[in-house]
PDB file of C-alpha atoms in Angstrom:
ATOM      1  CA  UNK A   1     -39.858 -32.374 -10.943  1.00 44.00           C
ATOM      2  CA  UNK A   2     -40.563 -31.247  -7.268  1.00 50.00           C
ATOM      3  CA  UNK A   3     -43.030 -33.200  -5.235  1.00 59.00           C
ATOM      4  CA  UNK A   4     -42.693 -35.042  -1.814  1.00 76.00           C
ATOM      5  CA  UNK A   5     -42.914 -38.715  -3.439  1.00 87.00           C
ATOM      6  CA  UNK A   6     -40.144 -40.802  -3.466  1.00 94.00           C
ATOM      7  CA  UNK A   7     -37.890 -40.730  -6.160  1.00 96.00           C
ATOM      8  CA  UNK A   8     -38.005 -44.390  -6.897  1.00 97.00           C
ATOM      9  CA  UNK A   9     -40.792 -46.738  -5.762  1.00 97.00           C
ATOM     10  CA  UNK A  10     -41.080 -50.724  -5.872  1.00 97.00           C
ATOM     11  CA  UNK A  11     -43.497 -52.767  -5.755  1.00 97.00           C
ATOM     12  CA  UNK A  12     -44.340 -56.284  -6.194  1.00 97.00           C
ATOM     13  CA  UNK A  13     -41.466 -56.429  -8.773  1.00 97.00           C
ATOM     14  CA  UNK A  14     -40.577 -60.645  -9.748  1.00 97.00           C
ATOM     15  CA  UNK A  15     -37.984 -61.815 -12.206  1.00 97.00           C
ATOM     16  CA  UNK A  16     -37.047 -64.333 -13.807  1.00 96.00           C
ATOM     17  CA  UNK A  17     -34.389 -66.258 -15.745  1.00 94.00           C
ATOM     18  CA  UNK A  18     -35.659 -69.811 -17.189  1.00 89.00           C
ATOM     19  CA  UNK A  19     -36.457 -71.878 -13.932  1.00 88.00           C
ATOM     20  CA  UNK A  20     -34.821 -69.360 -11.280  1.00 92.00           C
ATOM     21  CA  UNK A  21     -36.581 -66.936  -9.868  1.00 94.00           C
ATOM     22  CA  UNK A  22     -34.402 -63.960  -9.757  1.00 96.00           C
ATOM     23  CA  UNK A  23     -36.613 -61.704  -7.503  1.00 96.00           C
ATOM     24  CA  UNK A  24     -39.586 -62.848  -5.638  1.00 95.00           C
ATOM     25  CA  UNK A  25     -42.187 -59.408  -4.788  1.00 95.00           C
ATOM     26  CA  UNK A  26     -39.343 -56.717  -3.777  1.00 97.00           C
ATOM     27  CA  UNK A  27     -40.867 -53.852  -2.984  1.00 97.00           C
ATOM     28  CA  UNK A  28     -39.110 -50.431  -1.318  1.00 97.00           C
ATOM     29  CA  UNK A  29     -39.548 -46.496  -1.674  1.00 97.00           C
ATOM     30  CA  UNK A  30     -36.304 -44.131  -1.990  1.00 97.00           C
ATOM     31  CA  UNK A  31     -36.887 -40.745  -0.962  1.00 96.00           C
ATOM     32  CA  UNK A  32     -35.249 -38.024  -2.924  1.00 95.00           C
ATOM     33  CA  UNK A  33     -32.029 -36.859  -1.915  1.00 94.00           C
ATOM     34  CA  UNK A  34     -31.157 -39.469  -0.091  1.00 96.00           C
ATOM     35  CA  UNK A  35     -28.706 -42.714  -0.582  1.00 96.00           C
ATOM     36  CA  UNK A  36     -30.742 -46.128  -0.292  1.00 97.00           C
ATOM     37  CA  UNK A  37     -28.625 -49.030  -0.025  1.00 95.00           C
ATOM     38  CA  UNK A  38     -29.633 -52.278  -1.406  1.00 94.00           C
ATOM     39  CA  UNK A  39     -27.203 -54.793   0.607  1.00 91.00           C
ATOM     40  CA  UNK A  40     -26.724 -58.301  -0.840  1.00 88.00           C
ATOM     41  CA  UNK A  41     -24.400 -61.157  -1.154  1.00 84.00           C
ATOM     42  CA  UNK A  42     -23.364 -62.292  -5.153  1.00 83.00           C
ATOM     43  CA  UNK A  43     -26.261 -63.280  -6.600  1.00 83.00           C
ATOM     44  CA  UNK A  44     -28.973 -61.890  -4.650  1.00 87.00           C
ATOM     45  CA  UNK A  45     -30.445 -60.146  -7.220  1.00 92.00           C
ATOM     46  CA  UNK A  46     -29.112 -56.484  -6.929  1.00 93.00           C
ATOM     47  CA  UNK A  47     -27.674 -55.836 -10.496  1.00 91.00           C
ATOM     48  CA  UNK A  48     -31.091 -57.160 -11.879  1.00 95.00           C
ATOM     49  CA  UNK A  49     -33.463 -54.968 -10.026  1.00 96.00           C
ATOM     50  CA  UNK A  50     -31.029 -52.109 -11.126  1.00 95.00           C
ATOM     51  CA  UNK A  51     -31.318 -53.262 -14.626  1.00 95.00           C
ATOM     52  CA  UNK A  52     -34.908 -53.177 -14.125  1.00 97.00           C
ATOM     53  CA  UNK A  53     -35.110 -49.679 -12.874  1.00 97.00           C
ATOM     54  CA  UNK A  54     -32.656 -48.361 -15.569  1.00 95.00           C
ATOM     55  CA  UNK A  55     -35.489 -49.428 -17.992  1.00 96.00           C
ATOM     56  CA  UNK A  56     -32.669 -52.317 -19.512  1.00 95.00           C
ATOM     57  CA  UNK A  57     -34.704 -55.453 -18.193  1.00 96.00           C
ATOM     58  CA  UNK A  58     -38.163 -55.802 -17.791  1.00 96.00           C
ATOM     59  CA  UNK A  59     -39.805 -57.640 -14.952  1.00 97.00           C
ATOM     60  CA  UNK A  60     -42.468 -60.717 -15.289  1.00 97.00           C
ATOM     61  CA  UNK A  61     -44.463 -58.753 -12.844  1.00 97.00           C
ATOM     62  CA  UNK A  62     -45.129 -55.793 -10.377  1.00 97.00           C
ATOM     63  CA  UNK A  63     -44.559 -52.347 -10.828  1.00 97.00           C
ATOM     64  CA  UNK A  64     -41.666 -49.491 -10.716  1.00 97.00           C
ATOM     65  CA  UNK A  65     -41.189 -45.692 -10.863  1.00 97.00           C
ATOM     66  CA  UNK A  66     -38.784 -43.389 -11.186  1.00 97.00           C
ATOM     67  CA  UNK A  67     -39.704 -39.402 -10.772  1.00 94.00           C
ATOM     68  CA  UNK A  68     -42.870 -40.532 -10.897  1.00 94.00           C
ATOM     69  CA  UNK A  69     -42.809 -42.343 -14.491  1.00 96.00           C
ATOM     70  CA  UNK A  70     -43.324 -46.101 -14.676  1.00 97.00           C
ATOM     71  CA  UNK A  71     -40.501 -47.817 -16.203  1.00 97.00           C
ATOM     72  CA  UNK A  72     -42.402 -49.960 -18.470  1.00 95.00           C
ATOM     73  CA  UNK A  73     -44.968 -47.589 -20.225  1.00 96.00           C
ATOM     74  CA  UNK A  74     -42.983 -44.616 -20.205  1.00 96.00           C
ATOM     75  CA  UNK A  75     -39.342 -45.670 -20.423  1.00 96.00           C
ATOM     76  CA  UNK A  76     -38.137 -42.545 -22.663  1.00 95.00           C
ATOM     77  CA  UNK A  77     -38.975 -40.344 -19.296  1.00 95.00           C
ATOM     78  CA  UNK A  78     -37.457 -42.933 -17.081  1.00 95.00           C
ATOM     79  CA  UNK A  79     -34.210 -42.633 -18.730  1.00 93.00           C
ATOM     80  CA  UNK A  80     -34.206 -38.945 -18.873  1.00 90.00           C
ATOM     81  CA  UNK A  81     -34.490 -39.059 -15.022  1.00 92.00           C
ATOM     82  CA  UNK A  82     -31.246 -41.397 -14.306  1.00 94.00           C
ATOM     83  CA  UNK A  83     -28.187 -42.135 -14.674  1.00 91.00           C
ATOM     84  CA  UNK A  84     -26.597 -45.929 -14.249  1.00 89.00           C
ATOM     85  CA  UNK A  85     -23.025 -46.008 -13.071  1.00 86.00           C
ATOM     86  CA  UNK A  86     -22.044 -50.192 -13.178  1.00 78.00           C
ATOM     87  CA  UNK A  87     -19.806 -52.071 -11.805  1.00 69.00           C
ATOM     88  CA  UNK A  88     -16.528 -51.204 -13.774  1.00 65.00           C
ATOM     89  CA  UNK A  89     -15.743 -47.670 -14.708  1.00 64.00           C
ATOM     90  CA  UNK A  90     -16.803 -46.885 -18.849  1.00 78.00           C
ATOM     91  CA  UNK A  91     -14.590 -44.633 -19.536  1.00 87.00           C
ATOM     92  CA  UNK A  92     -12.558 -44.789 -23.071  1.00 90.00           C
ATOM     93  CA  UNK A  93      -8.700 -45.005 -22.200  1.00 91.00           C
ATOM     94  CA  UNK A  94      -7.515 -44.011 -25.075  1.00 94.00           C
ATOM     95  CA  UNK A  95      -9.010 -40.287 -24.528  1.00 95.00           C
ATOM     96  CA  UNK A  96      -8.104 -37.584 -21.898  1.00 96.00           C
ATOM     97  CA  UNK A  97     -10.716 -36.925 -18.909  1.00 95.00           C
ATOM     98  CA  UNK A  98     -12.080 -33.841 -20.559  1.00 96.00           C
ATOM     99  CA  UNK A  99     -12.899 -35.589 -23.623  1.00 96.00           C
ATOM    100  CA  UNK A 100     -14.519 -38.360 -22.376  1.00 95.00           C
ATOM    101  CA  UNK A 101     -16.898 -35.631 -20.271  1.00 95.00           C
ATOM    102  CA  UNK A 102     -16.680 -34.001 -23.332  1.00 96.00           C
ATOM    103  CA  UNK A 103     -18.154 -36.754 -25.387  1.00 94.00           C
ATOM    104  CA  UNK A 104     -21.153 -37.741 -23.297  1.00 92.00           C
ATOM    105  CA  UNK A 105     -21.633 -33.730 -23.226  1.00 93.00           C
ATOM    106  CA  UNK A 106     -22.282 -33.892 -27.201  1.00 94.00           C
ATOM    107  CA  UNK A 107     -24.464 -37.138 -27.004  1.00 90.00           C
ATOM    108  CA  UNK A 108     -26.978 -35.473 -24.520  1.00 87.00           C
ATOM    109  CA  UNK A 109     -26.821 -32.573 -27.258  1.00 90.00           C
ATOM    110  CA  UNK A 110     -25.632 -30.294 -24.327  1.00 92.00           C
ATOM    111  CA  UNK A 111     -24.973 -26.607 -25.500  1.00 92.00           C
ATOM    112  CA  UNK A 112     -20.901 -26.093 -24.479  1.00 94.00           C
ATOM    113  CA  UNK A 113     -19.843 -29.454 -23.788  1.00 94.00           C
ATOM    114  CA  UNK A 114     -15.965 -28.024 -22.851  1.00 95.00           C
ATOM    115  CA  UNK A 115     -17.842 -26.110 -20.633  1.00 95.00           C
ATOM    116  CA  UNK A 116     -20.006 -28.718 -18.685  1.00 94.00           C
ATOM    117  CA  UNK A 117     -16.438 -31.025 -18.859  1.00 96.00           C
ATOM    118  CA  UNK A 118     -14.754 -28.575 -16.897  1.00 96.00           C
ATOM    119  CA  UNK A 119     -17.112 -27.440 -14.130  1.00 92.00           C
ATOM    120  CA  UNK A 120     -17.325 -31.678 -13.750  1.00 92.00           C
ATOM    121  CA  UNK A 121     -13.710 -31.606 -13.595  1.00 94.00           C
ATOM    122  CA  UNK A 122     -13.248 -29.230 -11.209  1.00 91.00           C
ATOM    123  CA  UNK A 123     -15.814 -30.966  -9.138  1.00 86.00           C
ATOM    124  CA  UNK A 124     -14.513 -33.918  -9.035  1.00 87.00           C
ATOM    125  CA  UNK A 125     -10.801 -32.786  -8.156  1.00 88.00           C
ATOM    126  CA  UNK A 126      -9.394 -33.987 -11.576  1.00 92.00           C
ATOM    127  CA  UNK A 127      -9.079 -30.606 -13.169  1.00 94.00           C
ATOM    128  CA  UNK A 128      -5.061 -31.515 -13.615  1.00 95.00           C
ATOM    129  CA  UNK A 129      -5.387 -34.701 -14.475  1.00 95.00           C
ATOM    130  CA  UNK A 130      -8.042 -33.721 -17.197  1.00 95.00           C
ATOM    131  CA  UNK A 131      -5.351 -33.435 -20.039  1.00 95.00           C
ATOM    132  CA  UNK A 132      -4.025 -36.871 -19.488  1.00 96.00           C
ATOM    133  CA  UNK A 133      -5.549 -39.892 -21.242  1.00 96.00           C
ATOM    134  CA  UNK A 134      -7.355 -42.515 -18.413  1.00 94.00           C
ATOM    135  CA  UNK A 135      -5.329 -45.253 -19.300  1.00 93.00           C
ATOM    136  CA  UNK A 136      -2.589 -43.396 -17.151  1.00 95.00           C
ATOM    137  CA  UNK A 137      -5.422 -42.744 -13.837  1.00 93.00           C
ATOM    138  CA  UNK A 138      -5.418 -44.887 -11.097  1.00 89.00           C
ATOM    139  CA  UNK A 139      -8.182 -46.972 -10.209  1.00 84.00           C
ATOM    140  CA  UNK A 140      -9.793 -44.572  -7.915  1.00 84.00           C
ATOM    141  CA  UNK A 141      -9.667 -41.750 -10.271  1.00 89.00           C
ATOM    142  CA  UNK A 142     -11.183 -43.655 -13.148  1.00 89.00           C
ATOM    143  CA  UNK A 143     -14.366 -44.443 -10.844  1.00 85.00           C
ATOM    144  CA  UNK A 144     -14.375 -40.808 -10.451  1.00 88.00           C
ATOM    145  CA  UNK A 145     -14.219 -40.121 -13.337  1.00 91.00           C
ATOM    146  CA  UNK A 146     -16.856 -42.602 -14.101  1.00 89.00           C
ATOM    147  CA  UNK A 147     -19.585 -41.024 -11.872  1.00 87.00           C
ATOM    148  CA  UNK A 148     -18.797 -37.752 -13.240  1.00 89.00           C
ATOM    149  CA  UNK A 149     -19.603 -38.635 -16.767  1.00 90.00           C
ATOM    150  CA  UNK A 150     -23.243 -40.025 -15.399  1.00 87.00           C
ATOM    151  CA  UNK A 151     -23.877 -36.666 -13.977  1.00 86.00           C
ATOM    152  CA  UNK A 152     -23.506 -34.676 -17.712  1.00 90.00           C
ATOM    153  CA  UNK A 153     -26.960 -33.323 -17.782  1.00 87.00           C
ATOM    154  CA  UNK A 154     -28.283 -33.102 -14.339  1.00 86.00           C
ATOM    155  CA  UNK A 155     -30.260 -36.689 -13.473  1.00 90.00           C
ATOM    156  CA  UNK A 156     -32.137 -36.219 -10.273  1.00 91.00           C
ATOM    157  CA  UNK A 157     -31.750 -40.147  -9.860  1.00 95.00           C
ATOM    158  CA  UNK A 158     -28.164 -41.802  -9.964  1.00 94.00           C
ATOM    159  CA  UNK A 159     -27.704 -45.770  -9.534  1.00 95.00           C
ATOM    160  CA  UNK A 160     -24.280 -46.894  -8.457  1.00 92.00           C
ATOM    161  CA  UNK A 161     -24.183 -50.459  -9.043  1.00 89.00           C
ATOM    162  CA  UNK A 162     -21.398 -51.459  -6.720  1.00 87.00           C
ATOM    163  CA  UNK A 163     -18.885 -48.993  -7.567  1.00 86.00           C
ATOM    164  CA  UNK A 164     -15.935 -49.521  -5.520  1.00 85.00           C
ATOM    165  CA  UNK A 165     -15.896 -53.551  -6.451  1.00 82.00           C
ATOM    166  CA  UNK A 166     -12.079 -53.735  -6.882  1.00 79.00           C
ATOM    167  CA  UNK A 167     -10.585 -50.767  -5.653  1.00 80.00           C
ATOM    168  CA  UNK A 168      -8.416 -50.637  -2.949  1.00 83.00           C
ATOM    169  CA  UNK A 169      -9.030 -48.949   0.610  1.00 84.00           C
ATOM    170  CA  UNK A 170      -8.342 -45.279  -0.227  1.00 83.00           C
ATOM    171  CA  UNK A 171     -10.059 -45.326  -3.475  1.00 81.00           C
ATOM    172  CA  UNK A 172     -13.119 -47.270  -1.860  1.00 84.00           C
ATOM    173  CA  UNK A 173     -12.725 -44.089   0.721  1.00 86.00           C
ATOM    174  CA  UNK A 174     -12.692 -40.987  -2.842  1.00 84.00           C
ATOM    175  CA  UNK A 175     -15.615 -42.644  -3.974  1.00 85.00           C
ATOM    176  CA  UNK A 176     -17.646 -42.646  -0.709  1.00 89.00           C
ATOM    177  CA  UNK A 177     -16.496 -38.623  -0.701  1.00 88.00           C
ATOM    178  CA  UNK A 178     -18.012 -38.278  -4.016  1.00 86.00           C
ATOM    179  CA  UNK A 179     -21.427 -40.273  -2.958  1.00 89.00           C
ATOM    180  CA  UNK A 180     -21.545 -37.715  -0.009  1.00 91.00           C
ATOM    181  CA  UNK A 181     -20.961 -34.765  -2.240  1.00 88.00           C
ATOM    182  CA  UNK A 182     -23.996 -35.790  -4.772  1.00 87.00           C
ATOM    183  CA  UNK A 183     -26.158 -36.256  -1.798  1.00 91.00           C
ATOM    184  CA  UNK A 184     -25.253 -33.093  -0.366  1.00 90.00           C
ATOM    185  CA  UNK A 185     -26.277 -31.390  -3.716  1.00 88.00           C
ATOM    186  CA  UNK A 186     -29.763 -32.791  -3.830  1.00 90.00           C
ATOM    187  CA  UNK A 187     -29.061 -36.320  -5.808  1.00 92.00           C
ATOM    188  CA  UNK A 188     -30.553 -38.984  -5.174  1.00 96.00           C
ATOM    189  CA  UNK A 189     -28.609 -42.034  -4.626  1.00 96.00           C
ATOM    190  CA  UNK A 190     -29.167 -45.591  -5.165  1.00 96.00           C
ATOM    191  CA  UNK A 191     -26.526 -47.907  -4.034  1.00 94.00           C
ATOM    192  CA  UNK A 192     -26.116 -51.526  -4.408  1.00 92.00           C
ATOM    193  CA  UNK A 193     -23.216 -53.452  -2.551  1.00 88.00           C
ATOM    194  CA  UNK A 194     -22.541 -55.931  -0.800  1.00 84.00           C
ATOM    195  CA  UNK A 195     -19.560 -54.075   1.702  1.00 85.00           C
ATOM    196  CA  UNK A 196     -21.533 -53.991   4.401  1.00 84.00           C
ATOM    197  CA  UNK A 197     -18.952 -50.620   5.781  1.00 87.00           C
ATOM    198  CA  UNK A 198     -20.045 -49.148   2.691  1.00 89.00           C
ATOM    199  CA  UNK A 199     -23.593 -49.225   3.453  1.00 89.00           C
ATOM    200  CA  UNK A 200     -23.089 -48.218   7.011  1.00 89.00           C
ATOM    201  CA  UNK A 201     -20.618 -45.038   5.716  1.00 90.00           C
ATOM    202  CA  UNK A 202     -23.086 -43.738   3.333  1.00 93.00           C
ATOM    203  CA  UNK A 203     -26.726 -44.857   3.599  1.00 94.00           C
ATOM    204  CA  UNK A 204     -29.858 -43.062   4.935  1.00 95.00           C
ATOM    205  CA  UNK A 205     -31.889 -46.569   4.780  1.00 96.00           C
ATOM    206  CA  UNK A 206     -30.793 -50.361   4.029  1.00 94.00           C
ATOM    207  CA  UNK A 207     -32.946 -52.910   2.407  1.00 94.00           C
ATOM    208  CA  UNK A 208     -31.154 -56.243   2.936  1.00 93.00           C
ATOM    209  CA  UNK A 209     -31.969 -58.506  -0.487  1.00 93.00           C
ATOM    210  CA  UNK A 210     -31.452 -62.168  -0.039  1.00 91.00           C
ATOM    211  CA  UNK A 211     -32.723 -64.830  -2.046  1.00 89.00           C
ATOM    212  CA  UNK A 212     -34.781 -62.566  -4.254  1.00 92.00           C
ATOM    213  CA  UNK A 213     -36.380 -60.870  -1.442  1.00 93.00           C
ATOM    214  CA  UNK A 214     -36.040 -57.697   0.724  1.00 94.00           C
ATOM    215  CA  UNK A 215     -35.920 -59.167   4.669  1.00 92.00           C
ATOM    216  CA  UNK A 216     -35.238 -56.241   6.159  1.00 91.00           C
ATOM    217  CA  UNK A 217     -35.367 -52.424   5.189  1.00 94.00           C
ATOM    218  CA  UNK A 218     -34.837 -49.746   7.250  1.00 93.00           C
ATOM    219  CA  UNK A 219     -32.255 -47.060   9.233  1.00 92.00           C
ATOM    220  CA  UNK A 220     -28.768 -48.465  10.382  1.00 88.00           C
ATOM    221  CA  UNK A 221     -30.424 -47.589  13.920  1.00 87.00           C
ATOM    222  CA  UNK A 222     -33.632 -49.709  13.277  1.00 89.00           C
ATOM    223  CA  UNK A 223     -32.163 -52.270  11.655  1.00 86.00           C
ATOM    224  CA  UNK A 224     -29.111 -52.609  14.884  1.00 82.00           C
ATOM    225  CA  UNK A 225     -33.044 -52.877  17.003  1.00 81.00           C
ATOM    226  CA  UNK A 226     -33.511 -55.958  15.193  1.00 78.00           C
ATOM    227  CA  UNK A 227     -30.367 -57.598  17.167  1.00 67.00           C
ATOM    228  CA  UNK A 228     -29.971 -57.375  21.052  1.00 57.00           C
ATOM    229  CA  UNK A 229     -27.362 -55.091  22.016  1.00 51.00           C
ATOM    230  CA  UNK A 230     -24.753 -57.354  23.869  1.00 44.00           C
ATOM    231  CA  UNK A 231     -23.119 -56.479  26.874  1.00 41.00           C
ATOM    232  CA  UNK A 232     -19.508 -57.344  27.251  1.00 41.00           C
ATOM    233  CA  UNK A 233     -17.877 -56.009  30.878  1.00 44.00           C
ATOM    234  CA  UNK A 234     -20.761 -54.081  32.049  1.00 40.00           C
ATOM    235  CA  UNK A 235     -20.092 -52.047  28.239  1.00 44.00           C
ATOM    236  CA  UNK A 236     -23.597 -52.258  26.055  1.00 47.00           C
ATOM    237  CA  UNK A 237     -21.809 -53.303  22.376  1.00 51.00           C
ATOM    238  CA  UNK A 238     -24.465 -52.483  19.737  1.00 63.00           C
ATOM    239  CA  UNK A 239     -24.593 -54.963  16.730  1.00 68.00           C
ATOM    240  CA  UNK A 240     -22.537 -53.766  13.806  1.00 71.00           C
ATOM    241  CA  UNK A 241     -24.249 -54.164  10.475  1.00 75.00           C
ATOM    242  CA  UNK A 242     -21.987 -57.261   9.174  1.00 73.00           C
ATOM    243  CA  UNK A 243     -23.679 -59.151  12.612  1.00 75.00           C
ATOM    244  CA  UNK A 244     -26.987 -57.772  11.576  1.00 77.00           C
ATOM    245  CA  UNK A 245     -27.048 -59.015   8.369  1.00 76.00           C
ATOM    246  CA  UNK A 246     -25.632 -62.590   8.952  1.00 74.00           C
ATOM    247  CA  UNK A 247     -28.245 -63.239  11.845  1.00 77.00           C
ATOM    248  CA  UNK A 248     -30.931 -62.472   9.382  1.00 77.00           C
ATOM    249  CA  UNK A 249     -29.489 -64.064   6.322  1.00 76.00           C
ATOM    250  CA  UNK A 250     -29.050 -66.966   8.609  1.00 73.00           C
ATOM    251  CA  UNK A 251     -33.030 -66.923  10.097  1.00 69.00           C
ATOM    252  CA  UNK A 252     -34.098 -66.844   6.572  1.00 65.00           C
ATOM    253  CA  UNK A 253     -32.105 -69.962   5.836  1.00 57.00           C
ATOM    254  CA  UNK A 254     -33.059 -71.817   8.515  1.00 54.00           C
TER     255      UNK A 254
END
């Protein structure tokens, strides 16, 4: 679908679980080929908003799109649009890289699933490792692995639900080069973490969510406005993100 509106737009969106109210009126646009990081501590409410958006949850109120199709009345069209990546890779162990590509390949009912396996392969640097069964990848090729299998079939809209919780430094630092890579080729990108590095290494705009809300969205340059630059031996420091986000996590509390 071309057109200039943003790929995913929120509004008013509240849920939830018996007595606790999960998300409280979050609302936030994410362009198209862009990443869009929505920052939060544990519990803030980022895996349910995903869930929402991935047409697995539905919300007590507001309203969402993706690609211009509401989640609620026209789910089927929502789903063809996206791809959910979660928090821990879904890959089968017990089969090699290429068939695991291979599989998803046949469930979409794509014509030459080998194929579509191999260009993903080869695009995710695992074309050698691709005749080896996953159990034997490390952690950092698994999550690549992982992401490539969401992209079988071309979603314009992909939602990585904290994908490097768990992995060490330098497979935190192969998945951030495979975020930049979608991005690069037109994806759009909707990240949820709660490194705050990982939102400043790959984001074009941050919505902090705490408490069920969004209390601040915006650039890493307007949201390091929001904070005084400090000035330590005549040398202007600008706030990093992780001070950012505790002085406003900390205002809200107060």
């Amino acid at each position: 679908m071309t057109t200039t509106a943003p790929a995913v737009s929120v509004r008013g969106i509240r849920k939830s679980f018996k007595n606790i109210e999960v998300l409280s009126g979050v609302d936030f646009d994410v362009e198209r080929g862009s990443v869009f990081a929505l920052l939060g501590s544990n519990g803030a409410g980022k895996t349910t908003m995903v869930r929402i958006l991935a047409t697995l949850l539905k919300a007590d109120a507001g309203m969402a799109a993706v690609n211009g199709f509401d989640v609620a009345s026209d789910a089927v069209r929502v789903r063809e649009s996206i791809s959910l990546t979660g928090q821990f890779a879904a890959v089968d162990e017990v089969l090699t890289g290429r068939e695991n590509l291979m599989l998803v390949a046949k469930l979409r009912h794509l014509a030459e699933p080998g194929r579509v396996a191999d260009d993903l392969l080869s695009r995710f640097r695992l074309t050698e490792a691709g005749g080896r069964t996953t159990g034997t990848y490390s952690g950092g090729m698994r999550r690549r692995l992982d992401i490539a299998m969401s992209l079988v079939g071309d979603p314009d809209v992909i939602y990585l639900d904290e994908p490097t919780t768990g992995l060490d430094p330098e497979a935190r630092i192969e998945v951030w080069e495979v975020v930049k890579g979608l991005v690069a080729g037109g994806t759009t990108v909707l990240l949820t973490t709660q490194y705050l590095e990982e939102a400043e290494q790959l984001a074009d705009r941050i919505a902090i969510l705490h408490q069920g809300r969004i209390i601040a969205n915006g650039t890493l340059a307007e949201l390091k406005r929001l904070l005084p630059a400090a000035t330590v031996e005549y040398v202007e420091k600008q706030p990093t993100l992780e001070e950012i986000f505790l002085a406003i996590t900390r205002e809200e509390a107060a």
